[in-house]
Amino acid sequence: MKLELVLLAVIFWQRGHTDVAQPKQSLGHVTVVIVGATGDLARKYLWQGFFQLYADRVGKGHTFSFYGGGLSPDEKATPLLFGLLKELPCPSELSAERCALVKDQFLHLAQYRQLNTSEDYEKLSQHIRQQMEQEGMVEAGRLFYLSVPAFTYADIAEKINNTCRPSPDAWLRVVLEKPFGHDMGSAQYLAKQLSVKLKEEEMYRIDHYLGKQVVSKVLSFRKENKKLLDPIWNNHHIERIEIVLKETLDAKGRIQFYDQYGVIRDVLQNHLTEVMTLMLMNLPANLSNSAEILQNKLQLLASLQNIDKSNAVIGQYQAYNGEVQEELNKTKDYYSVTPTFAGVVIHVSNTKYDGIPIFMMSGKALDERVSYARVIFKSDTFCVQDPTDIQCKAKQIVFYLGHGNLQYPAILVSKNLFKPDLASHDWKEVTENKDVNVLGLPLSDYYIQTPVALREPYCELISQVLIGRKDSFISTEGLLASWDFWTPLLHSLAHVFPRLYPGGVANSNLLNFQLRGRQVSFSQEAVVNIIKPGAEENFQVMQGKYRSSEMVSAWAQELVERLASDLLMAAEEAIRQDGQFHLALSGGSSPVALLRTLALDLYTFPWSDTHIWQVDERCIPHTESGSNFRSIHDLLVHHIRIPYFNLHPMPVQLNQRSCVEEDGGPKLYQQEIKQFINASSFHYILLGVGHDGHTASLFQDNKFDSDDERLVTLTESPIKPHQRMSLTFTAINKACRVGVLVMGKGKHELVSQLSRIKGESPKYPITKVQPKNGTLTWYIDYDALLG
């Protein structure tokens, strides 16, 4: 009884104070406001994080007060708040007696206030000022944690800005929970809204993954082991990188949120991207320099190669759609295409990491709960007899975030690489190994480091907000750079149906995916039920006649594969006869799928003996996205080994200007053709055909004499950019082989009209393509042929 009275006396004396033993010099008073104080996130993590902060900081200079805010009236929410606060577990480092004192004090420093209108925020601000005046405290700052939906951020930020800012000498820090938009446009809009109300230095966009102890030590580990890592942290030694978050749970109960976002927005765009930047960004000179760290992250994000649906696979666990129908009150015929699984392969465009595939994967309803990032190194050892020798085993560094076989966070380095220095003083080396395997190696084959004391991510990040450290938070620039990278993939997948998988161990190998060139696909075919059998069931390639010339027809993918195969045979024949293969490619959308197939699937194509020419080009710099040569480079040349002097871009820019007749660009290209190509006869010219019947950059209103000997000319397009350079019909009709690729339902009417025209028609320039001594083959997919 006496002990209880003593404790109560101490508590009442300290009411409004935070220090069990008041320091000689105060660092000022900090007001913490959690908006959304009784929500799920606050219950699970936030109040525990702020209790940990208080326990860590009590008696060290700051005084505190804690407010839970929400839309509910005080009398309804106050019992709820204090009910959950009383259940908070004590930090492990506190003794039972100390914990009782600190926790009771924390409870007395907390209160609930309704925060709905601007008047509510104004009253809160007045209350804070009065409290400090009464107790003679100096304000250090105010920390607002917005644990509310993102669509309310702007409104709350406006209320804070207008009515609840601290005194001029104090700081304001507002913590924002993800999601921060769902694509580039929405993220920009949200950022613009917030920038009017809050300064950049006042916003702390939180990603709890950056608070995980292993993630927060990636840079420290790289810095401490720089001398050992520098020689091998590059594409000469790294085989691949994997960044993985697997979950056994489904999305049930979260469908309202999850069906709007899906796994890529929920996990890959934020958590796993942040891990990737820490692993691959340039090391800052000073790990305490937040600005330098954020700048280096931006540089890494800017160097990522563009991705689309060809670089990803997506899946959805089978029960998901039923959960959507139930929780969102959808009809039985509704089908959601939101992915719950995604595998993506990313590449970096810089000298250090060029060619290293970065496998990024996450999914729900998988076989285990585990998260890690690992760097797998190339093996330079050939084991003649003993494959169990340490030098014969995999060489890898694993940033193990938790769960799985190991069950605790750790950094693991295989012993055939090097013995690492500790990431920091609050980490320790593990010497007692369990009899388990981690990613293919027994624990005894690793050097292992782990934190001395385990701390929750929110505890770590909340303490960093207090001290104003921003490198573990998402800046506006970083957010927009990340969305800029991920948005094209999200848009290209918007109407793609994900592969269904049963969930758990029953998934077996169904979700395994592979990399071929730069293209990603599932490793094995899924069993598909054809709902509407018909022409789609016939995937065979058909041959026939079209406009008195050869015609090949198939569905799009098979057609492109057939054309690529025909090009390979033409190349091999030309090289046998002439030692070289001269291929001219047109621009536009038609050849895109073919270029990808040539780049990724035809590993035996004789690129070293192939010369690539242009059929036509827009009069813009080759570096611009609309350039045909830029497209050929990005889709094909970038992915193959071809001598640079085998590339022949059209000279559309001379004397720092585009396609000026007196600069003589067409004559220069014609001279180049005559210099390299026997009789100016290309081995193969690939053409497309526009909806208006034009081909190359030869349009209906262009006047060309069929006896004109010019091989190259300047033309005018009816659409921007108007100026073009093009091979003439003379050059095209000299070719040994000409292929015309026609794809898509949008071309069906054109294909039908052309089939009824005999000979040439001035309305349709494509009809003037009639090789004199060569062959013409039409490649028309079923969509264009059948409509």
XYZ file of C-alpha atoms in Angstrom, residues 10-704:
695
model
C 5.397 10.673 -8.105
C 2.865 10.431 -10.948
C 0.853 13.447 -9.832
C 4.027 15.500 -9.334
C 5.136 14.636 -12.840
C 1.805 15.136 -14.558
C 2.602 17.210 -17.648
C 6.324 16.342 -17.313
C 8.173 13.507 -18.983
C 11.255 13.120 -16.888
C 11.587 10.744 -14.014
C 14.643 12.791 -13.094
C 14.357 16.265 -14.622
C 17.544 17.194 -16.537
C 19.470 20.341 -15.832
C 18.731 21.737 -19.286
C 15.459 21.039 -21.127
C 15.432 20.400 -24.880
C 11.850 21.630 -25.050
C 8.379 20.175 -25.118
C 7.202 17.850 -27.916
C 3.514 17.407 -28.690
C 2.578 14.160 -30.440
C -0.794 13.905 -32.192
C -1.936 10.643 -33.786
C -4.844 11.346 -36.124
C -6.734 8.081 -36.492
C -5.722 7.067 -32.998
C -8.012 4.059 -32.570
C -7.586 2.615 -36.071
C -5.959 -0.689 -36.951
C -2.460 0.683 -37.599
C -2.456 2.753 -34.425
C -3.611 -0.235 -32.375
C -1.013 -2.606 -33.794
C 2.055 -0.413 -34.138
C 1.858 3.335 -33.567
C 1.037 3.604 -29.868
C 3.624 0.912 -29.148
C 6.145 2.917 -31.168
C 5.440 6.125 -29.276
C 5.499 4.295 -25.946
C 8.936 2.963 -26.918
C 9.990 6.503 -27.880
C 8.875 7.805 -24.516
C 10.653 5.013 -22.645
C 13.852 5.715 -24.603
C 13.736 9.497 -24.147
C 12.357 9.969 -20.643
C 14.843 11.856 -18.524
C 17.001 12.863 -21.505
C 15.876 16.437 -22.095
C 12.532 16.461 -23.886
C 9.122 16.625 -22.245
C 6.135 15.125 -24.013
C 2.372 15.123 -24.311
C 0.418 12.632 -26.449
C -2.937 13.178 -28.107
C -5.068 10.647 -29.892
C -7.323 12.305 -32.430
C -10.244 11.100 -34.505
C -13.718 11.823 -35.774
C -15.500 10.194 -32.811
C -16.592 12.387 -29.869
C -14.436 12.378 -26.730
C -16.809 10.422 -24.523
C -17.030 7.562 -27.030
C -13.357 7.253 -28.034
C -11.582 7.992 -24.727
C -12.384 4.590 -23.158
C -11.299 2.856 -26.384
C -7.988 4.704 -26.441
C -7.087 4.044 -22.816
C -8.197 0.455 -23.152
C -5.597 -0.166 -25.831
C -2.907 1.936 -24.078
C -3.230 -0.155 -20.906
C -2.561 -3.293 -22.954
C 0.732 -2.032 -24.414
C 3.609 -4.421 -23.591
C 6.670 -2.956 -21.921
C 9.965 -2.607 -23.814
C 12.167 -5.603 -23.013
C 15.010 -3.463 -21.674
C 12.899 -2.072 -18.811
C 12.632 -3.804 -15.453
C 9.119 -4.564 -14.192
C 9.287 -1.798 -11.549
C 10.649 0.776 -13.982
C 8.082 -0.249 -16.592
C 5.178 0.237 -14.171
C 6.339 3.773 -13.403
C 7.013 4.737 -17.038
C 3.785 3.235 -18.316
C 1.591 4.965 -15.729
C 3.322 8.218 -16.524
C 2.755 7.652 -20.270
C -0.958 7.064 -19.610
C -1.239 10.323 -17.678
C 0.435 12.223 -20.526
C -2.076 10.887 -23.068
C -5.574 12.080 -23.850
C -8.121 11.809 -26.633
C -9.529 14.796 -28.530
C -12.060 14.886 -31.317
C -10.371 16.283 -34.441
C -12.903 16.890 -37.150
C -13.336 20.583 -37.915
C -10.867 23.444 -38.141
C -12.238 24.618 -34.794
C -11.200 21.303 -33.233
C -7.618 21.803 -34.407
C -7.656 25.415 -33.242
C -8.829 24.323 -29.758
C -6.069 21.705 -29.635
C -3.465 24.333 -30.487
C -4.816 26.679 -27.794
C -4.748 23.835 -25.269
C -1.082 23.055 -26.092
C -0.063 26.714 -25.710
C -1.918 27.075 -22.408
C -0.344 23.908 -21.018
C 3.167 25.104 -21.819
C 2.526 28.587 -20.442
C 1.130 27.186 -17.198
C 4.073 24.866 -16.690
C 6.759 27.208 -18.020
C 7.818 24.954 -20.888
C 9.446 25.939 -24.172
C 8.006 24.352 -27.302
C 10.426 22.137 -29.295
C 7.943 20.988 -31.913
C 4.738 19.256 -32.892
C 4.580 15.808 -34.468
C 1.392 14.862 -36.308
C 1.015 11.240 -37.427
C -1.747 10.882 -40.051
C -2.960 7.300 -39.718
C -5.901 7.982 -42.030
C -6.773 7.363 -45.714
C -4.611 9.308 -48.149
C -7.571 11.211 -49.616
C -7.900 13.064 -46.289
C -4.246 14.222 -46.186
C -4.761 17.526 -47.986
C -7.734 18.523 -45.828
C -5.950 17.692 -42.564
C -2.745 19.367 -43.756
C -4.737 22.524 -44.454
C -6.215 22.484 -40.941
C -2.803 21.947 -39.359
C -1.314 24.721 -41.479
C -4.092 27.207 -40.777
C -4.778 26.583 -37.096
C -2.304 24.240 -35.439
C 1.229 25.255 -36.323
C 3.703 25.513 -33.434
C 5.473 28.669 -32.300
C 7.894 30.206 -34.866
C 11.010 28.767 -33.221
C 9.626 25.218 -33.045
C 9.467 22.544 -35.725
C 6.462 20.874 -37.354
C 6.724 17.273 -38.611
C 3.820 15.496 -40.304
C 4.085 11.755 -40.891
C 2.136 10.372 -43.849
C 1.296 6.701 -44.313
C 1.273 5.050 -47.739
C -0.268 4.800 -50.263
C 1.029 8.016 -51.790
C -1.062 7.837 -54.962
C -1.672 4.881 -57.261
C 0.300 6.066 -60.319
C 2.381 8.991 -61.522
C -0.576 11.312 -62.123
C -2.256 10.755 -58.767
C 1.069 11.005 -56.904
C 1.811 14.328 -58.603
C -1.648 15.637 -57.711
C -1.308 14.605 -54.059
C 2.212 16.056 -53.858
C 0.977 19.350 -55.308
C -1.911 19.517 -52.831
C 0.375 18.914 -49.861
C 3.109 21.297 -51.041
C 0.680 24.218 -50.712
C 0.097 23.413 -47.025
C 3.382 21.919 -45.843
C 7.056 22.457 -46.580
C 9.082 19.538 -47.929
C 11.168 19.377 -44.739
C 7.942 19.073 -42.690
C 6.673 15.940 -44.485
C 7.786 12.429 -43.526
C 6.357 9.819 -45.906
C 6.822 6.603 -44.026
C 7.610 3.175 -45.443
C 7.926 0.765 -42.523
C 10.339 -1.394 -44.535
C 12.961 1.326 -44.150
C 12.644 0.860 -40.392
C 13.468 -2.849 -40.532
C 16.819 -3.302 -38.852
C 18.433 -5.180 -41.731
C 17.242 -2.650 -44.310
C 18.485 0.249 -42.203
C 21.943 -1.370 -42.049
C 22.432 -2.099 -45.774
C 24.416 1.093 -46.324
C 26.401 0.610 -43.115
C 27.290 -2.942 -44.152
C 28.409 -1.760 -47.589
C 30.437 1.061 -46.030
C 32.154 -1.074 -43.388
C 33.090 -3.717 -45.976
C 33.850 -1.342 -48.838
C 37.380 -2.611 -49.503
C 36.147 -6.191 -49.806
C 32.962 -5.374 -51.724
C 34.228 -2.831 -54.248
C 36.131 -5.365 -56.405
C 33.107 -7.724 -56.668
C 30.072 -5.390 -56.462
C 29.692 -5.128 -60.249
C 28.521 -6.975 -63.362
C 31.826 -8.833 -63.753
C 31.108 -10.788 -60.566
C 27.370 -10.531 -59.759
C 25.201 -13.075 -61.542
C 21.808 -11.840 -60.336
C 19.984 -10.059 -57.526
C 16.753 -11.239 -55.919
C 14.426 -9.100 -53.784
C 11.547 -11.118 -52.350
C 8.554 -10.731 -50.045
C 6.414 -13.864 -49.741
C 3.223 -14.000 -47.686
C 1.009 -16.919 -46.672
C -1.936 -14.656 -45.799
C -4.606 -13.702 -48.312
C -6.216 -10.276 -48.780
C -9.462 -11.142 -47.013
C -10.679 -8.247 -44.893
C -8.547 -5.753 -46.852
C -10.268 -6.096 -50.218
C -11.632 -2.525 -50.181
C -8.038 -1.260 -50.265
C -6.295 -4.138 -51.986
C -8.471 -4.359 -55.091
C -7.634 -0.737 -55.925
C -3.898 -1.271 -55.610
C -2.755 -4.868 -56.043
C 0.608 -6.371 -55.249
C 2.775 -4.125 -57.461
C 1.528 -0.894 -55.901
C 1.229 -2.408 -52.413
C 4.713 -3.945 -52.211
C 6.994 -3.598 -55.248
C 6.680 0.124 -55.971
C 7.577 1.077 -52.392
C 9.047 -1.576 -50.072
C 11.093 -3.589 -52.550
C 12.120 -0.601 -54.657
C 13.517 1.078 -51.552
C 15.540 -2.042 -50.713
C 16.883 -2.120 -54.279
C 18.015 1.509 -54.154
C 19.941 0.910 -50.917
C 21.694 -2.093 -52.440
C 22.689 -0.446 -55.731
C 22.958 3.324 -55.158
C 26.344 4.967 -54.967
C 27.630 4.977 -51.414
C 27.427 8.436 -49.866
C 30.604 9.900 -48.444
C 28.743 10.504 -45.174
C 26.028 8.101 -43.999
C 24.604 10.847 -41.801
C 24.011 13.135 -44.776
C 20.322 12.633 -45.577
C 20.433 14.934 -48.595
C 23.290 12.997 -50.213
C 21.570 9.653 -49.596
C 18.328 10.885 -51.158
C 20.222 12.318 -54.141
C 22.051 9.034 -54.738
C 18.732 7.169 -54.633
C 17.371 9.490 -57.310
C 20.397 8.818 -59.534
C 19.832 5.070 -59.250
C 16.110 5.363 -60.035
C 16.915 7.501 -63.089
C 19.243 4.777 -64.420
C 16.618 1.981 -64.385
C 15.632 0.695 -67.815
C 11.992 1.120 -68.786
C 9.755 -1.886 -68.158
C 6.413 -3.012 -69.540
C 4.315 -6.177 -69.480
C 7.034 -8.111 -71.360
C 9.204 -7.748 -68.236
C 6.648 -9.092 -65.758
C 4.317 -11.948 -64.905
C 1.252 -11.626 -62.682
C -1.021 -14.048 -60.846
C -4.086 -14.136 -58.611
C -4.981 -16.744 -55.998
C -8.176 -18.569 -56.903
C -10.286 -17.524 -53.914
C -9.561 -13.815 -54.432
C -12.344 -13.072 -56.897
C -14.935 -14.623 -54.599
C -13.639 -12.438 -51.752
C -13.978 -9.380 -54.001
C -17.554 -10.284 -54.899
C -18.431 -10.773 -51.233
C -16.691 -7.752 -49.676
C -17.435 -5.290 -52.484
C -20.963 -6.603 -53.199
C -20.156 -7.489 -56.794
C -22.307 -9.744 -58.957
C -21.341 -13.357 -59.642
C -20.192 -12.563 -63.184
C -17.752 -9.856 -61.992
C -14.073 -10.655 -62.462
C -11.242 -8.666 -60.922
C -7.906 -8.486 -62.764
C -6.058 -7.182 -59.700
C -2.850 -9.213 -59.279
C -1.991 -10.785 -55.931
C 1.335 -12.101 -57.266
C 3.932 -10.393 -59.438
C 7.382 -11.252 -60.693
C 9.381 -8.525 -62.426
C 12.910 -8.384 -63.819
C 14.645 -4.992 -63.785
C 17.898 -3.869 -65.403
C 20.104 -0.877 -64.658
C 21.620 1.249 -67.421
C 25.043 2.025 -66.079
C 28.500 0.566 -66.549
C 28.688 -0.959 -63.082
C 25.487 -3.009 -63.159
C 24.729 -3.356 -66.878
C 23.401 -6.811 -67.668
C 22.658 -7.892 -64.077
C 19.028 -9.077 -63.814
C 17.236 -7.906 -60.687
C 14.443 -10.359 -59.887
C 11.722 -8.722 -57.784
C 8.850 -10.849 -56.524
C 5.993 -10.677 -54.069
C 2.728 -12.484 -53.584
C -0.051 -13.482 -51.237
C -1.225 -17.027 -50.503
C 2.237 -18.463 -51.139
C 3.924 -21.399 -49.422
C 5.827 -19.478 -46.715
C 6.221 -16.120 -45.063
C 9.711 -14.778 -45.706
C 11.429 -11.642 -46.942
C 14.988 -11.196 -48.136
C 17.265 -9.611 -50.695
C 20.249 -11.560 -51.928
C 23.168 -11.004 -54.255
C 24.299 -14.170 -56.048
C 27.835 -14.119 -57.394
C 29.227 -15.920 -60.422
C 31.220 -19.064 -59.736
C 34.798 -19.142 -60.989
C 35.567 -22.583 -59.584
C 35.219 -25.909 -61.390
C 34.954 -28.721 -58.854
C 36.524 -31.892 -60.163
C 35.662 -34.309 -57.370
C 34.092 -32.874 -54.198
C 31.022 -30.702 -54.881
C 30.501 -30.293 -51.109
C 33.747 -28.368 -50.716
C 33.099 -24.816 -49.507
C 34.639 -23.320 -52.668
C 32.183 -25.266 -54.823
C 29.069 -23.915 -53.119
C 27.006 -20.882 -53.990
C 28.548 -17.493 -53.253
C 25.991 -15.054 -51.939
C 25.231 -12.190 -49.585
C 21.752 -12.290 -48.047
C 19.968 -9.401 -46.358
C 17.468 -11.543 -44.471
C 14.570 -9.461 -43.199
C 12.911 -12.189 -41.164
C 10.584 -15.184 -40.827
C 11.204 -18.255 -42.992
C 13.694 -20.841 -41.774
C 15.875 -18.391 -39.869
C 13.121 -16.571 -37.932
C 15.321 -13.577 -37.058
C 16.735 -10.667 -39.090
C 20.334 -11.092 -40.203
C 22.989 -10.320 -42.778
C 24.585 -13.517 -44.078
C 27.769 -13.782 -46.156
C 28.772 -17.177 -47.545
C 32.155 -18.209 -46.200
C 33.654 -18.663 -49.662
C 33.382 -14.876 -50.196
C 34.889 -13.077 -47.173
C 34.480 -12.512 -43.425
C 32.608 -9.238 -43.045
C 33.083 -6.538 -40.441
C 30.079 -5.793 -38.247
C 27.574 -3.371 -39.755
C 27.601 -1.310 -36.519
C 28.253 -1.538 -32.778
C 24.652 -2.559 -32.007
C 25.026 -5.737 -34.071
C 26.658 -9.008 -33.103
C 28.085 -12.085 -34.810
C 26.128 -15.341 -34.504
C 28.313 -18.352 -33.786
C 25.724 -20.932 -32.710
C 24.085 -22.352 -35.811
C 20.769 -24.161 -36.002
C 20.501 -27.195 -38.213
C 18.615 -25.332 -40.973
C 19.281 -24.234 -44.534
C 18.907 -20.680 -45.772
C 18.570 -20.250 -49.544
C 20.467 -23.379 -50.445
C 23.242 -23.318 -47.841
C 23.380 -24.603 -44.250
C 23.893 -21.888 -41.643
C 27.364 -23.251 -40.955
C 28.412 -22.056 -44.430
C 27.612 -18.420 -43.592
C 29.124 -15.661 -41.527
C 26.041 -14.281 -39.737
C 25.327 -10.899 -38.145
C 22.158 -9.940 -36.301
C 20.992 -6.988 -34.148
C 21.867 -7.187 -30.445
C 18.301 -6.153 -29.576
C 15.320 -6.587 -31.867
C 13.202 -3.479 -32.432
C 10.011 -2.955 -34.404
C 10.296 -0.865 -37.596
C 7.806 1.759 -36.412
C 9.808 2.256 -33.210
C 12.927 2.913 -35.273
C 11.239 5.327 -37.657
C 9.336 7.254 -35.006
C 12.609 7.937 -33.175
C 14.088 9.235 -36.458
C 11.153 11.605 -36.942
C 11.851 13.064 -33.504
C 15.469 13.866 -34.372
C 14.528 15.110 -37.851
C 16.468 12.520 -39.830
C 14.930 12.085 -43.309
C 17.033 9.482 -45.143
C 14.697 6.680 -44.030
C 11.661 8.467 -45.448
C 10.360 9.083 -48.954
C 10.988 12.513 -50.445
C 8.654 14.067 -53.010
C 11.338 13.703 -55.698
C 11.958 10.086 -54.734
C 8.252 9.292 -54.729
C 7.702 10.745 -58.195
C 10.836 9.069 -59.564
C 9.593 5.703 -58.325
C 6.121 6.206 -59.807
C 7.689 7.393 -63.059
C 9.434 4.021 -63.304
C 6.493 1.804 -62.281
C 3.537 3.568 -63.954
C 4.209 2.362 -67.550
C 4.231 -1.244 -66.318
C 0.995 -0.752 -64.381
C -0.732 0.791 -67.391
C 0.465 -1.983 -69.741
C -0.891 -4.618 -67.309
C -4.240 -2.880 -66.768
C -6.179 -5.331 -68.959
C -3.977 -8.411 -68.606
C -5.647 -11.381 -66.911
C -3.447 -12.766 -64.128
C -2.638 -16.469 -63.939
C -4.791 -18.203 -61.329
C -3.045 -20.217 -58.619
C -4.589 -22.348 -55.856
C -2.575 -20.920 -52.936
C -0.024 -22.313 -50.462
C 2.027 -25.408 -51.183
C -0.502 -26.418 -53.863
C 1.014 -23.734 -56.108
C 3.957 -26.088 -56.678
C 5.872 -24.805 -59.770
C 2.940 -22.917 -61.269
C 4.388 -19.471 -60.471
C 8.000 -20.113 -61.456
C 9.079 -17.563 -64.027
C 12.088 -17.266 -66.308
C 14.117 -14.670 -68.149
C 14.784 -15.050 -71.876
C 16.909 -12.173 -73.060
C 15.049 -9.302 -71.409
C 11.614 -10.944 -71.629
C 9.892 -12.568 -68.637
C 7.429 -15.452 -68.830
C 6.091 -18.237 -66.640
C 8.290 -21.337 -66.851
C 5.404 -23.708 -67.529
C 2.103 -23.402 -69.262
C -1.039 -23.150 -67.153
C -4.077 -25.289 -67.872
C -6.536 -22.941 -69.585
C -10.224 -23.619 -70.183
C -11.319 -22.122 -73.492
C -14.659 -20.453 -72.804
C -15.518 -19.539 -76.396
C -14.040 -22.108 -78.751
C -13.747 -20.995 -82.322
C -11.118 -19.709 -84.717
C -8.801 -18.935 -81.767
C -8.275 -22.658 -81.265
C -6.503 -22.960 -84.612
C -2.998 -21.617 -84.083
C -1.390 -23.118 -87.167
C 0.391 -20.930 -89.706
C -1.364 -20.826 -93.068
C 0.139 -19.941 -96.441
C -1.616 -18.666 -99.524
C -1.754 -15.833 -102.047
C -2.555 -12.153 -101.561
C -2.433 -9.626 -104.415
C -0.684 -12.266 -106.548
C 2.161 -12.570 -104.051
C 2.967 -15.043 -101.302
C 1.031 -14.637 -98.050
C 1.669 -16.055 -94.570
C -1.113 -15.835 -91.971
C -1.285 -16.766 -88.296
C -2.205 -15.308 -84.938
C 0.071 -12.426 -83.998
C 2.665 -14.263 -81.909
C 3.024 -17.178 -84.317
C 3.169 -14.790 -87.282
C 6.015 -12.783 -85.762
C 7.896 -15.974 -84.894
C 7.490 -17.191 -88.505
C 8.736 -13.873 -89.903
C 11.737 -13.945 -87.553
C 12.514 -17.489 -88.705
C 12.266 -16.449 -92.376
C 14.635 -13.536 -91.704
C 17.104 -15.939 -90.114
C 17.029 -18.198 -93.176
C 17.424 -15.196 -95.479
C 20.402 -13.997 -93.431
C 22.128 -17.377 -93.500
C 21.605 -17.669 -97.277
C 22.926 -14.151 -97.945
C 26.008 -14.700 -95.786
C 26.787 -17.959 -97.567
C 26.610 -16.196 -100.922
C 27.880 -12.663 -100.202
C 29.480 -12.831 -96.759
C 27.056 -10.203 -95.409
C 23.341 -9.665 -94.831
C 21.851 -6.224 -95.500
C 18.522 -5.728 -93.715
C 16.445 -2.529 -93.978
C 13.832 -1.941 -91.255
C 10.912 0.468 -91.403
C 9.582 2.496 -88.485
C 6.175 2.703 -86.866
C 4.362 0.210 -84.665
C 4.334 -2.780 -87.046
C 7.865 -4.081 -86.419
C 7.882 -3.638 -82.614
C 6.952 -7.247 -81.783
C 9.358 -8.536 -84.431
C 12.271 -6.499 -83.066
C 11.644 -7.883 -79.599
C 11.558 -11.429 -80.934
C 14.786 -10.927 -82.885
C 16.443 -9.501 -79.787
C 15.269 -12.067 -77.254
C 14.566 -15.360 -78.992
C 16.869 -15.826 -81.976
C 20.162 -16.507 -80.215
C 21.747 -17.917 -83.404
C 21.079 -14.893 -85.612
C 24.369 -13.883 -87.316
C 24.448 -10.302 -86.082
C 28.201 -9.920 -86.554
C 27.698 -10.259 -90.344
C 24.424 -8.302 -90.506
C 24.107 -4.650 -91.514
C 21.005 -2.803 -90.291
C 19.656 0.000 -92.469
C 16.631 2.248 -92.213
C 13.724 2.260 -94.646
C 12.525 5.638 -93.358
C 13.114 8.143 -90.594
C 11.416 11.151 -89.041
C 13.350 14.396 -89.282
C 14.090 14.598 -85.575
C 17.237 13.775 -83.549
C 17.930 10.058 -83.176
C 17.948 10.498 -79.412
C 14.260 11.490 -79.300
C 11.607 8.902 -78.474
C 9.789 9.411 -81.794
C 12.852 8.506 -83.852
C 12.655 5.237 -85.791
C 16.349 4.623 -85.169
C 15.824 5.189 -81.438
C 13.141 2.490 -81.536
C 15.439 0.087 -83.415
C 18.168 0.804 -80.875
C 16.035 0.368 -77.770
C 14.146 -2.717 -78.936
C 16.910 -4.528 -80.818
C 20.426 -3.096 -80.973
C 20.641 -2.558 -77.220
C 20.120 -6.284 -76.614
C 22.378 -7.864 -79.243
C 26.072 -7.930 -80.075
C 26.469 -6.167 -83.387
C 29.479 -4.099 -84.545
C 28.621 -0.433 -84.352
C 29.913 0.107 -87.902
C 27.223 -2.325 -89.106
C 24.556 0.229 -88.175
C 23.439 2.728 -90.802
C 21.071 5.368 -89.427
C 19.663 7.861 -91.910
C 21.464 11.246 -91.751
C 18.449 13.376 -90.874
C 20.548 15.832 -88.874
C 23.403 17.641 -90.571
C 24.944 21.001 -89.734
C 22.835 21.155 -86.569
C 19.563 21.177 -88.516
C 17.062 18.578 -89.689
C 16.412 17.463 -93.282
C 17.433 20.659 -95.061
C 17.637 19.839 -98.767
C 20.876 21.692 -99.432
C 22.613 19.619 -96.739
C 22.280 16.634 -99.055
C 21.281 13.985 -96.536
C 19.536 11.720 -99.100
C 22.564 11.818 -101.402
C 24.878 10.871 -98.526
C 22.701 7.872 -97.601
C 22.459 6.825 -101.245
C 26.257 6.954 -101.548
C 26.546 4.816 -98.397
C 24.134 2.245 -99.854
C 26.089 2.072 -103.115
C 29.362 1.753 -101.205
C 28.276 -1.206 -99.076
C 25.582 -3.015 -101.071
C 26.196 -4.816 -104.349
C 24.041 -3.265 -107.091
C 22.223 -1.343 -104.315
C 20.077 -4.427 -103.848
C 19.160 -5.017 -100.192
C 18.917 -8.646 -99.186
C 15.725 -7.942 -97.235
C 13.498 -4.902 -96.786
C 10.789 -5.094 -94.138
C 7.828 -2.770 -94.633
C 4.658 -1.962 -92.781
C 1.530 -0.395 -94.193
C -0.475 2.453 -92.705
C -4.251 2.697 -92.443
C -4.174 5.079 -95.437
C -2.162 2.641 -97.539
C 1.211 4.405 -97.265
C 4.401 2.424 -96.773
C 7.829 3.516 -95.531
C 7.433 7.330 -95.651
C 5.933 7.258 -99.127
C 2.485 8.839 -98.981
C -0.431 9.282 -101.388
C 0.406 12.878 -102.321
C 4.120 12.250 -102.841
C 4.979 12.323 -106.547
C 7.626 9.815 -107.602
